[in-house]
PDB file of C-alpha atoms in Angstrom:
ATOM      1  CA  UNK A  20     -36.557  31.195 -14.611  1.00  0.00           C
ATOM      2  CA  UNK A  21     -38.445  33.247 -12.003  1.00  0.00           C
ATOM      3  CA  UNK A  22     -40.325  36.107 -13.283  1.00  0.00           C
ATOM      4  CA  UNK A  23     -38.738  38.724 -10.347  1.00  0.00           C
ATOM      5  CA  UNK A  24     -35.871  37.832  -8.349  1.00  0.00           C
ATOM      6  CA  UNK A  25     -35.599  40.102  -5.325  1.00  0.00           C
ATOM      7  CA  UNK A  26     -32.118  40.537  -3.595  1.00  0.00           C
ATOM      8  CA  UNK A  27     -31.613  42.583  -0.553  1.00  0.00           C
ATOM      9  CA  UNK A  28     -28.763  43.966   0.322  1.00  0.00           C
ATOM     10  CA  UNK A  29     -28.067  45.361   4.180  1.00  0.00           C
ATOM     11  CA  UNK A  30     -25.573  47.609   5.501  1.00  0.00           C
ATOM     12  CA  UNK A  31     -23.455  47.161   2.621  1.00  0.00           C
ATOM     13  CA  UNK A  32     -20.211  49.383   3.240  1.00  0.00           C
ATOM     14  CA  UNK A  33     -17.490  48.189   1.580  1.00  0.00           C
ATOM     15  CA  UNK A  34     -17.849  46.211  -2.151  1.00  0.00           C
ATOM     16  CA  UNK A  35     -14.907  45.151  -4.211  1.00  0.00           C
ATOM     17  CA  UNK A  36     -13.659  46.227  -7.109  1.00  0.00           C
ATOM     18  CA  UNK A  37     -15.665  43.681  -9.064  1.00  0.00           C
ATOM     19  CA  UNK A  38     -19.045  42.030  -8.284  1.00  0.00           C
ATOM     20  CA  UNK A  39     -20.589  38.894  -9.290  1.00  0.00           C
ATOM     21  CA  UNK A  40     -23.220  39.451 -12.615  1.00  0.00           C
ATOM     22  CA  UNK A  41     -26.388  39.456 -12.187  1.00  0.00           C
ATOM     23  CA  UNK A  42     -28.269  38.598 -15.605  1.00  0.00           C
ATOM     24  CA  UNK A  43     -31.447  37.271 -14.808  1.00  0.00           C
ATOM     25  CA  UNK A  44     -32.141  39.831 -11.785  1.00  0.00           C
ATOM     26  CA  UNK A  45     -35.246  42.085 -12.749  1.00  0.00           C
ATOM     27  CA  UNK A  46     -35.929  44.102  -9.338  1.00  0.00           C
ATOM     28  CA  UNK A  47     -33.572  45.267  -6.899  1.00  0.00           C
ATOM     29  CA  UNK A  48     -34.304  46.337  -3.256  1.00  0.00           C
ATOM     30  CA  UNK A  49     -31.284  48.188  -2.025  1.00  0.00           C
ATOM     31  CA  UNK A  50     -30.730  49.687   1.587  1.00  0.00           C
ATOM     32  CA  UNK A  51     -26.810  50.906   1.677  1.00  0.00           C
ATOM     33  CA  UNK A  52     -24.921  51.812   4.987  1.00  0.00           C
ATOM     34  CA  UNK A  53     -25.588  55.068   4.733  1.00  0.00           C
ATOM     35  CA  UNK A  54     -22.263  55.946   7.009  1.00  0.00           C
ATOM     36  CA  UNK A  55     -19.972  54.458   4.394  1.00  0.00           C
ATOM     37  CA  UNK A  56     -20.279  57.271   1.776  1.00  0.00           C
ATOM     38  CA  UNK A  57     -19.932  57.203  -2.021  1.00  0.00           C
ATOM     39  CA  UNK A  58     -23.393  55.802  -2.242  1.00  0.00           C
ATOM     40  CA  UNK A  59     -24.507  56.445  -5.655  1.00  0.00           C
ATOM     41  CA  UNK A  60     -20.714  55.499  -7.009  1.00  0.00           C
ATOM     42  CA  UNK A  61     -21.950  51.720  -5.301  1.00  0.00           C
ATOM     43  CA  UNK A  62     -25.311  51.808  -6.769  1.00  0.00           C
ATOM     44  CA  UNK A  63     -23.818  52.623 -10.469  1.00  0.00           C
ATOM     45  CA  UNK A  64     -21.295  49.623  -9.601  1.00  0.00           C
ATOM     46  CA  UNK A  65     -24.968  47.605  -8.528  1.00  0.00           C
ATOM     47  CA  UNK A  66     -26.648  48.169 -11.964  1.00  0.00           C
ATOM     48  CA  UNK A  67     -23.405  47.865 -13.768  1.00  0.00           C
ATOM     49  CA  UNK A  68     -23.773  44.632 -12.752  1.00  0.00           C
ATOM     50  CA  UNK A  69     -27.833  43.930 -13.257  1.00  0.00           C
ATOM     51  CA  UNK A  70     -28.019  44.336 -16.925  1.00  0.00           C
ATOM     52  CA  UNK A  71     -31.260  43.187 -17.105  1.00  0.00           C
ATOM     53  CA  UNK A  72     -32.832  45.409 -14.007  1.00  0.00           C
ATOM     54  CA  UNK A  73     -36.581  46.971 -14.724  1.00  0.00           C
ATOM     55  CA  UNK A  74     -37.669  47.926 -11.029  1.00  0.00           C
ATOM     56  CA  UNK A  75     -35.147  49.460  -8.281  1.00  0.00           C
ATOM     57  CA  UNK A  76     -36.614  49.504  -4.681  1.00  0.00           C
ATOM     58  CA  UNK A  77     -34.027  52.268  -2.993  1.00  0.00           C
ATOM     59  CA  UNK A  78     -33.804  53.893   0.452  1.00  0.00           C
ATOM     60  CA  UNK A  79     -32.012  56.834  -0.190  1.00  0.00           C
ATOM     61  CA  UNK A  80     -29.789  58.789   3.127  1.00  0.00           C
ATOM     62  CA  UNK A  81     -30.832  61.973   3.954  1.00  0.00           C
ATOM     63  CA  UNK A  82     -27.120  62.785   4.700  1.00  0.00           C
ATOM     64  CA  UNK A  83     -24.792  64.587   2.620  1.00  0.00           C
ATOM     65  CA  UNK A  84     -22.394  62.639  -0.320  1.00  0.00           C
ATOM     66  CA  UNK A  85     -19.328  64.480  -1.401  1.00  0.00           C
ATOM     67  CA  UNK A  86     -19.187  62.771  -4.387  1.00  0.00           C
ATOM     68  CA  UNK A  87     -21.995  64.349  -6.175  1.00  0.00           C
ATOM     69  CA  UNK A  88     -19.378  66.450  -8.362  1.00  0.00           C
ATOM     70  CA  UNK A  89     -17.456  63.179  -9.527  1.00  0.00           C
ATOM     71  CA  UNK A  90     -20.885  61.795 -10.460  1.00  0.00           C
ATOM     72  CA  UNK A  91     -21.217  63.855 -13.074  1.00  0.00           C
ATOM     73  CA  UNK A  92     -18.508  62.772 -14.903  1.00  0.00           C
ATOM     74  CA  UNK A  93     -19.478  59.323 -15.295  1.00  0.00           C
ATOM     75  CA  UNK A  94     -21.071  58.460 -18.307  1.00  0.00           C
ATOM     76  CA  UNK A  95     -22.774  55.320 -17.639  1.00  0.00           C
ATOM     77  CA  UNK A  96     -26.708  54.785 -18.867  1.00  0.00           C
ATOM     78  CA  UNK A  97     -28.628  51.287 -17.779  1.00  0.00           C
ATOM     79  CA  UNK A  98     -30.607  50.513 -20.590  1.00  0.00           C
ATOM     80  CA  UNK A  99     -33.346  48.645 -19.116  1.00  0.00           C
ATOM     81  CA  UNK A 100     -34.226  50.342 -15.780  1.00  0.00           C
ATOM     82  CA  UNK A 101     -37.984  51.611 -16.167  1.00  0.00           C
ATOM     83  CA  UNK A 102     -39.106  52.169 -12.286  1.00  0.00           C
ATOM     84  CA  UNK A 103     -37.357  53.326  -9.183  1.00  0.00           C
ATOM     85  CA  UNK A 104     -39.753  53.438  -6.065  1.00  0.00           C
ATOM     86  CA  UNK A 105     -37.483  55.855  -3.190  1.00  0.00           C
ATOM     87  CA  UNK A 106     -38.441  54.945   0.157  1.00  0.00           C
ATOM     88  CA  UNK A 107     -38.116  57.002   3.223  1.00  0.00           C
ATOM     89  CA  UNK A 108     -38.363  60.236   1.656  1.00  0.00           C
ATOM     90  CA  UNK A 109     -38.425  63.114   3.839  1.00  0.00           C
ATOM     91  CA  UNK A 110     -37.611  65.530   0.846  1.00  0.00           C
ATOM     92  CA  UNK A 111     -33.722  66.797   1.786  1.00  0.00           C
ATOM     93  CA  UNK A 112     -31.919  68.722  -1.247  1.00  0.00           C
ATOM     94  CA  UNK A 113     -29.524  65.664  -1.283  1.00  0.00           C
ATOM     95  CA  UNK A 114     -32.693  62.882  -1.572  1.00  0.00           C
ATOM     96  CA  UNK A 115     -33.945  65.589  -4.603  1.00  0.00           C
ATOM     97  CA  UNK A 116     -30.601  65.716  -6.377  1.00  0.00           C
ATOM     98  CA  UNK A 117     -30.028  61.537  -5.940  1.00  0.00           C
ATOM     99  CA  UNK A 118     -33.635  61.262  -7.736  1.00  0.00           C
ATOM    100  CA  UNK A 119     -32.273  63.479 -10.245  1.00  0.00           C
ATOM    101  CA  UNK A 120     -29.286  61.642 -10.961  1.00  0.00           C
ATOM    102  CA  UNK A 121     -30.867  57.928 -10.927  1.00  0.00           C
ATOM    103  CA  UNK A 122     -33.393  59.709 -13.683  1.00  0.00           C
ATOM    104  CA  UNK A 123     -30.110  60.552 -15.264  1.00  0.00           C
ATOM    105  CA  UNK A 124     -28.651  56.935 -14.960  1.00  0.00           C
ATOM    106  CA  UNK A 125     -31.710  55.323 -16.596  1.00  0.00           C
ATOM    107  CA  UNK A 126     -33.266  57.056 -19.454  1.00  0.00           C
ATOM    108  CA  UNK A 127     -35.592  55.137 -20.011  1.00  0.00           C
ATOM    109  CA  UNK A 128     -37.421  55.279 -16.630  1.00  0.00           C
ATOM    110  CA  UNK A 129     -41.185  55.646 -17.110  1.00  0.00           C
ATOM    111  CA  UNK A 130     -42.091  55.513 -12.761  1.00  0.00           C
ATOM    112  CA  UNK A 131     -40.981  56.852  -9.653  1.00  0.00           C
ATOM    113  CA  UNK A 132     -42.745  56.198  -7.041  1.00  0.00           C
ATOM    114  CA  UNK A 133     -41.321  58.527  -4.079  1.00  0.00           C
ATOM    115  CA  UNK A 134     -42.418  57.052  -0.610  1.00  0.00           C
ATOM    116  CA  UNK A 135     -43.326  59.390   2.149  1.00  0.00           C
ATOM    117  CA  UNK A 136     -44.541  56.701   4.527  1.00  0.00           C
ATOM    118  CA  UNK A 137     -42.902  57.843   7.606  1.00  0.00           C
ATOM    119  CA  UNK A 138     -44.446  57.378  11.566  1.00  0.00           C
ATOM    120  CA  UNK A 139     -46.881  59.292  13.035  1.00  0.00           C
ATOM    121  CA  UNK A 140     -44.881  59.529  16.150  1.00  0.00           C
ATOM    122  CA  UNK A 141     -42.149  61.541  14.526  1.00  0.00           C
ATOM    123  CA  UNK A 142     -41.843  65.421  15.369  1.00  0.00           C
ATOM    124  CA  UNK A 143     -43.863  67.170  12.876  1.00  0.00           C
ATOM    125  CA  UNK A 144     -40.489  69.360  11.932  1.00  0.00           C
ATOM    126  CA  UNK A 145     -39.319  65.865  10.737  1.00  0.00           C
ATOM    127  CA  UNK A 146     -41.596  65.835   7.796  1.00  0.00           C
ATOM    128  CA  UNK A 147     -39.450  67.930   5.417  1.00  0.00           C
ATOM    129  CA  UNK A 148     -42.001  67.474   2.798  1.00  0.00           C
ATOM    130  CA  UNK A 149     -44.604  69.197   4.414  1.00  0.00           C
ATOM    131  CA  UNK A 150     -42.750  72.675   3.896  1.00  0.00           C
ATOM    132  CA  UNK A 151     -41.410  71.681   0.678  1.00  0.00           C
ATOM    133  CA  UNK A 152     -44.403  71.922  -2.016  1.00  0.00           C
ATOM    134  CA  UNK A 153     -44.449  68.000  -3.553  1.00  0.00           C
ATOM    135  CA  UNK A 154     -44.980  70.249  -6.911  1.00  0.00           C
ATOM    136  CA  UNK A 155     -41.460  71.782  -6.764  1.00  0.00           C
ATOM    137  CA  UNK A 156     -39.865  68.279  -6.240  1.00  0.00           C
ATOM    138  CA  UNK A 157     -42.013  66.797  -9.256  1.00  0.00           C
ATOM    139  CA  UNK A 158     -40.963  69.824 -11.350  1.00  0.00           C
ATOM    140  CA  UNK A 159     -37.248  69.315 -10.674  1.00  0.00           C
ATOM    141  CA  UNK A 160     -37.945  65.522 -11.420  1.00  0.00           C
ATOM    142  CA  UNK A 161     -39.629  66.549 -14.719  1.00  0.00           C
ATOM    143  CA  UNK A 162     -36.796  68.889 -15.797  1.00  0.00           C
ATOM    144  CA  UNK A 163     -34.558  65.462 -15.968  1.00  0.00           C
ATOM    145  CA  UNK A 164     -36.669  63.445 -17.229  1.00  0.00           C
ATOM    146  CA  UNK A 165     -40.668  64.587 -18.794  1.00  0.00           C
ATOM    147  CA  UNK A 166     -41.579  61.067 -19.667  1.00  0.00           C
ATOM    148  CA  UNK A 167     -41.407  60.256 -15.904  1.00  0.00           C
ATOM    149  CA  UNK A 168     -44.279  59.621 -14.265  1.00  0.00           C
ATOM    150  CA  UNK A 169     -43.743  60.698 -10.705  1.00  0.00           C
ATOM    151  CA  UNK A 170     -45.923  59.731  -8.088  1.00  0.00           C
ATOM    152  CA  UNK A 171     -46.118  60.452  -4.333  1.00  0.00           C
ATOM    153  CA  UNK A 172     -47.127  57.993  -1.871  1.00  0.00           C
ATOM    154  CA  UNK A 173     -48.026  59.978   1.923  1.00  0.00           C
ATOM    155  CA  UNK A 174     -49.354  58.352   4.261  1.00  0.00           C
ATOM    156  CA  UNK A 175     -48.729  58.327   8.296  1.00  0.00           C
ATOM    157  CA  UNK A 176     -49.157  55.344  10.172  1.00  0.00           C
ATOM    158  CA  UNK A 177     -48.956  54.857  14.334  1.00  0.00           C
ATOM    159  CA  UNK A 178     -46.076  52.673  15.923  1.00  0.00           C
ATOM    160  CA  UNK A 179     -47.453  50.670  18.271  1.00  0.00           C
TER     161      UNK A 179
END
């Protein structure tokens, strides 16, 4: 058995009703067609799935999903999920509230890692976080979870 097993999944926008097991997969990175909506209701189906899941790699939209309201009602806790690391984070009230809500999901999450890593090239009103104090978002992390260590990782790079 492989110590990590890494399984990418691209442009996923429809998934059945019921999805093969995954019970030796320990990290997940997961990039979702962000157009097909429901999002987190396919990422709880995911790690419904992944029983045995410690690290979640995620790029999160920084659209809109309806569904946040449904989400709520669902009761469902993975047991064994410790890290999430969020890539793409430009720091949208959506991107804040899915954090939230993955904290939620996984109790026992020690890590997130929230990825700011974004182009140089891109028009400086694109950088969300820059207005949005990296304190505030840590703070609304924190009121989730406390045993959470978040962590921000900034840096701009050139496309060439």
């Amino acid at each position: 058995m492989l110590p990590y097993v890494f399984l990418f999944v691209l442009q996923m926008g429809y998934m059945p009703e019921s999805i093969a097991t995954f019970s030796n997969l320990w990290s997940l990175m997961l990039a979702l067609d962000h157009q097909a909506g429901d999002i987190m209701c396919k990422i709880i189906q995911l790690l419904k799935s992944c029983p045995r899941l410690y690290t979640l790699r995620i790029v999160l939209s920084t659209g809109v999903d309806k569904e946040h309201k449904k989400l709520e009602s669902i009761v469902y806790r993975h047991e064994r999920l410790t890290c999430f690391e969020i890539l793409g984070f430009l720091g949208t009230e959506y991107q804040i509230e899915s954090c939230k809500y993955l904290l939620k999901l996984a109790p026992r999450t020690k890590k997130m890692m929230i990825n700011c890593d974004l182009p140089e090239l891109l028009s400086p009103s694109f950088y969300l976080l820059d207005k949005l104090e990296p304190e505030s978002v840590i703070n609304a992390l924190k009121a989730v979870s406390n045993d959470v260590n978040v962590v921000f990782i900034q840096k701009k790079h050139l496309i060439i």
